[in-house]
CSV table of C-alpha atoms in Angstrom, one decimal:
chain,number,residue,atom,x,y,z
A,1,UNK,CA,-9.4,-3.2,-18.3
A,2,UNK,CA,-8.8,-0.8,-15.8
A,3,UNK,CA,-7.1,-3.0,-13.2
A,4,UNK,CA,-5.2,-4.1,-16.3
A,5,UNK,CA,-4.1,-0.7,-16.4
A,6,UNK,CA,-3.2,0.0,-13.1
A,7,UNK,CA,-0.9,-3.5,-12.8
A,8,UNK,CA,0.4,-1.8,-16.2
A,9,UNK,CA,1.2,1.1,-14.7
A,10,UNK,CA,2.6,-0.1,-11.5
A,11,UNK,CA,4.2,-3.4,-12.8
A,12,UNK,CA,2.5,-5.8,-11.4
A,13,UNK,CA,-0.2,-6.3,-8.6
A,14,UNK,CA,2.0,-6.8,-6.1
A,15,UNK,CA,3.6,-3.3,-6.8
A,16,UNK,CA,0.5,-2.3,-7.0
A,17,UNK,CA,-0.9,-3.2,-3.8
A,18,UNK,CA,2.2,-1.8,-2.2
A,19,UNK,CA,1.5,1.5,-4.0
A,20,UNK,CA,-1.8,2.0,-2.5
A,21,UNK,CA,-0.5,0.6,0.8
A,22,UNK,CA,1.8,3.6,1.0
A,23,UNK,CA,-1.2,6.0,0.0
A,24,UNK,CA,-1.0,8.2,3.0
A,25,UNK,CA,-5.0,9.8,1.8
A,26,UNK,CA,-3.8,12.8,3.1
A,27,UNK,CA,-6.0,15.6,1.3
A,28,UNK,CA,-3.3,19.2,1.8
A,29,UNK,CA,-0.3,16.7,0.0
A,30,UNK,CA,-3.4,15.8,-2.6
A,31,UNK,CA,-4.0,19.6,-2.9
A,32,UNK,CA,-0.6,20.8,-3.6
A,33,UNK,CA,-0.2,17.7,-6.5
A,34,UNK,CA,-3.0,19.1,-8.0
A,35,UNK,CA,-2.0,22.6,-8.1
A,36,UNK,CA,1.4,21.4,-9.3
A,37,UNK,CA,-0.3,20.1,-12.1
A,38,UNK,CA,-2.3,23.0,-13.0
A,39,UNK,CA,0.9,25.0,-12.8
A,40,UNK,CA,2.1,22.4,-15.6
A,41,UNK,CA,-0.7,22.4,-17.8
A,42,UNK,CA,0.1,25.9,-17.6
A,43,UNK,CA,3.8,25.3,-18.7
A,44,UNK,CA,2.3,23.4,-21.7
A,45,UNK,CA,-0.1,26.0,-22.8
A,46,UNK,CA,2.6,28.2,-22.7
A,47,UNK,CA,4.6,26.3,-24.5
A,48,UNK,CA,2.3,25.8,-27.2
A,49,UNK,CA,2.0,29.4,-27.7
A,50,UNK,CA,5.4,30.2,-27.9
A,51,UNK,CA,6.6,27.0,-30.3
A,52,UNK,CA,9.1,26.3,-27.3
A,53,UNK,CA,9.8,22.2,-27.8
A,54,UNK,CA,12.4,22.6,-24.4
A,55,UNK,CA,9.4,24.0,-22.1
A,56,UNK,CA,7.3,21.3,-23.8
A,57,UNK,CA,9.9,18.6,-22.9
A,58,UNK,CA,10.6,20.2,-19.4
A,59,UNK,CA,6.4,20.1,-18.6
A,60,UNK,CA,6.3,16.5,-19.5
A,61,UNK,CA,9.3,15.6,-17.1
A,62,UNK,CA,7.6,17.6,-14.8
A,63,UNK,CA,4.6,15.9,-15.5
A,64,UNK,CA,6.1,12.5,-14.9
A,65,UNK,CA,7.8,13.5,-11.8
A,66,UNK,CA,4.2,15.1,-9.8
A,67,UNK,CA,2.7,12.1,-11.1
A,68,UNK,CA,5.1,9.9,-9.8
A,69,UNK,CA,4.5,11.3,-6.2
A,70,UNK,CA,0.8,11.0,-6.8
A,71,UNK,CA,0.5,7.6,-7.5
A,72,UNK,CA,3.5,6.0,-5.6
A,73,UNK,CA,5.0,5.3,-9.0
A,74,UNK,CA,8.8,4.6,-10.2
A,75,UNK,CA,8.2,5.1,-13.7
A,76,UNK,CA,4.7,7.6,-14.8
A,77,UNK,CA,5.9,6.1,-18.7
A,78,UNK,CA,2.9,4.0,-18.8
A,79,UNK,CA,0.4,6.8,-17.4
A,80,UNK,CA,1.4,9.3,-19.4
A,81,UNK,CA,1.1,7.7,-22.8
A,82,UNK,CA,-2.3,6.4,-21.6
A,83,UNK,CA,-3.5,9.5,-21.1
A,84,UNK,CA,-2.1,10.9,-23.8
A,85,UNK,CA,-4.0,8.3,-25.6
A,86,UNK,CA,-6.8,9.3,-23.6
A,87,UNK,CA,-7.0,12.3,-24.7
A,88,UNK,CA,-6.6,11.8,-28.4
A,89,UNK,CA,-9.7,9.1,-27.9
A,90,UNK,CA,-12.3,10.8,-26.0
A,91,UNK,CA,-13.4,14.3,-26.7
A,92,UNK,CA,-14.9,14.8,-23.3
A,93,UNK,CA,-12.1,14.0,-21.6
A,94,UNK,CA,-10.1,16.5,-23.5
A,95,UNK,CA,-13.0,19.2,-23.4
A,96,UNK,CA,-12.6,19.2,-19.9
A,97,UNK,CA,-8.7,20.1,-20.0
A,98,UNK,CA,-9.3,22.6,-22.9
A,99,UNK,CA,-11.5,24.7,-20.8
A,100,UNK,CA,-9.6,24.7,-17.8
A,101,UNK,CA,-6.2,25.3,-19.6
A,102,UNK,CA,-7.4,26.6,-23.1
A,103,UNK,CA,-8.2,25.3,-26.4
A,104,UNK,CA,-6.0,22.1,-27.7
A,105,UNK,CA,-4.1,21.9,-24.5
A,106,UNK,CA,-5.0,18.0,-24.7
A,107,UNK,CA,-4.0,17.8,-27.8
A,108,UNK,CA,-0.9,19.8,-27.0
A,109,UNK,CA,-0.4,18.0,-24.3
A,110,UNK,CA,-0.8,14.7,-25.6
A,111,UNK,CA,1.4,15.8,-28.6
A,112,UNK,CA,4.1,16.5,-26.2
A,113,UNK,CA,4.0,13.2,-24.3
A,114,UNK,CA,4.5,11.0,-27.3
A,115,UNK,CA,6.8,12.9,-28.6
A,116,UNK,CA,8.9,12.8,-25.3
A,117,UNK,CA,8.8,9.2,-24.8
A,118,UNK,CA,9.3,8.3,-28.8
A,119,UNK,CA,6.2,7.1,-29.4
């Protein structure tokens, strides 16, 4: 299921194979991805607080985009409403993001990406 996924994600497994061709396994450009998403997740809480659908929509493109660069996509549609599946599904998973970003960030989040993409 997961490779299913992943040529999902990608579009295929040539596309696919070419993605993690181009994976460059350099750990500082890994690093600053990561913080990038933090500093999203951040966005979202933030947005969650406030009631601000606008930052909401912004953190989602912002979302795609960082994920885009992190997994040599040309379209983070497909990853994004996986995880916001994900996160909807399994409670660990979104235990984990609530107590780095706060409680019902997943949810939030989640909320957010369906909502964005019209699902």
């Amino acid at each position: 299921q997961a490779l299913a996924d992943v040529y999902k994600w990608y579009g295929g497994k040539e596309k696919a194979m070419a993605a993690i061709m181009l994976s460059t396994g350099n750990t500082e450009e890994l690093k600053q991805e990561q913080d990038e998403n933090a500093e999203i997740y951040k966005q979202f809480m933030a947005a969650k607080e406030t009631g601000n659908e606008n930052a909401a929509k912004e953190a989602v493109e912002r979302l795609a985009e960082n994920y885009k660069k992190m997994f040599c996509l040309e379209n983070a549609r497909n990853v994004l409403l996986d995880l916001a599946n994900e996160y909807l599904k399994f409670p660990k998973l979104a235990e984990a993001t609530d107590i780095q970003f706060g409680i019902g960030c997943s949810e939030y989040v989640a909320y957010a990406i369906q909502k964005y993409y019209g699902v």
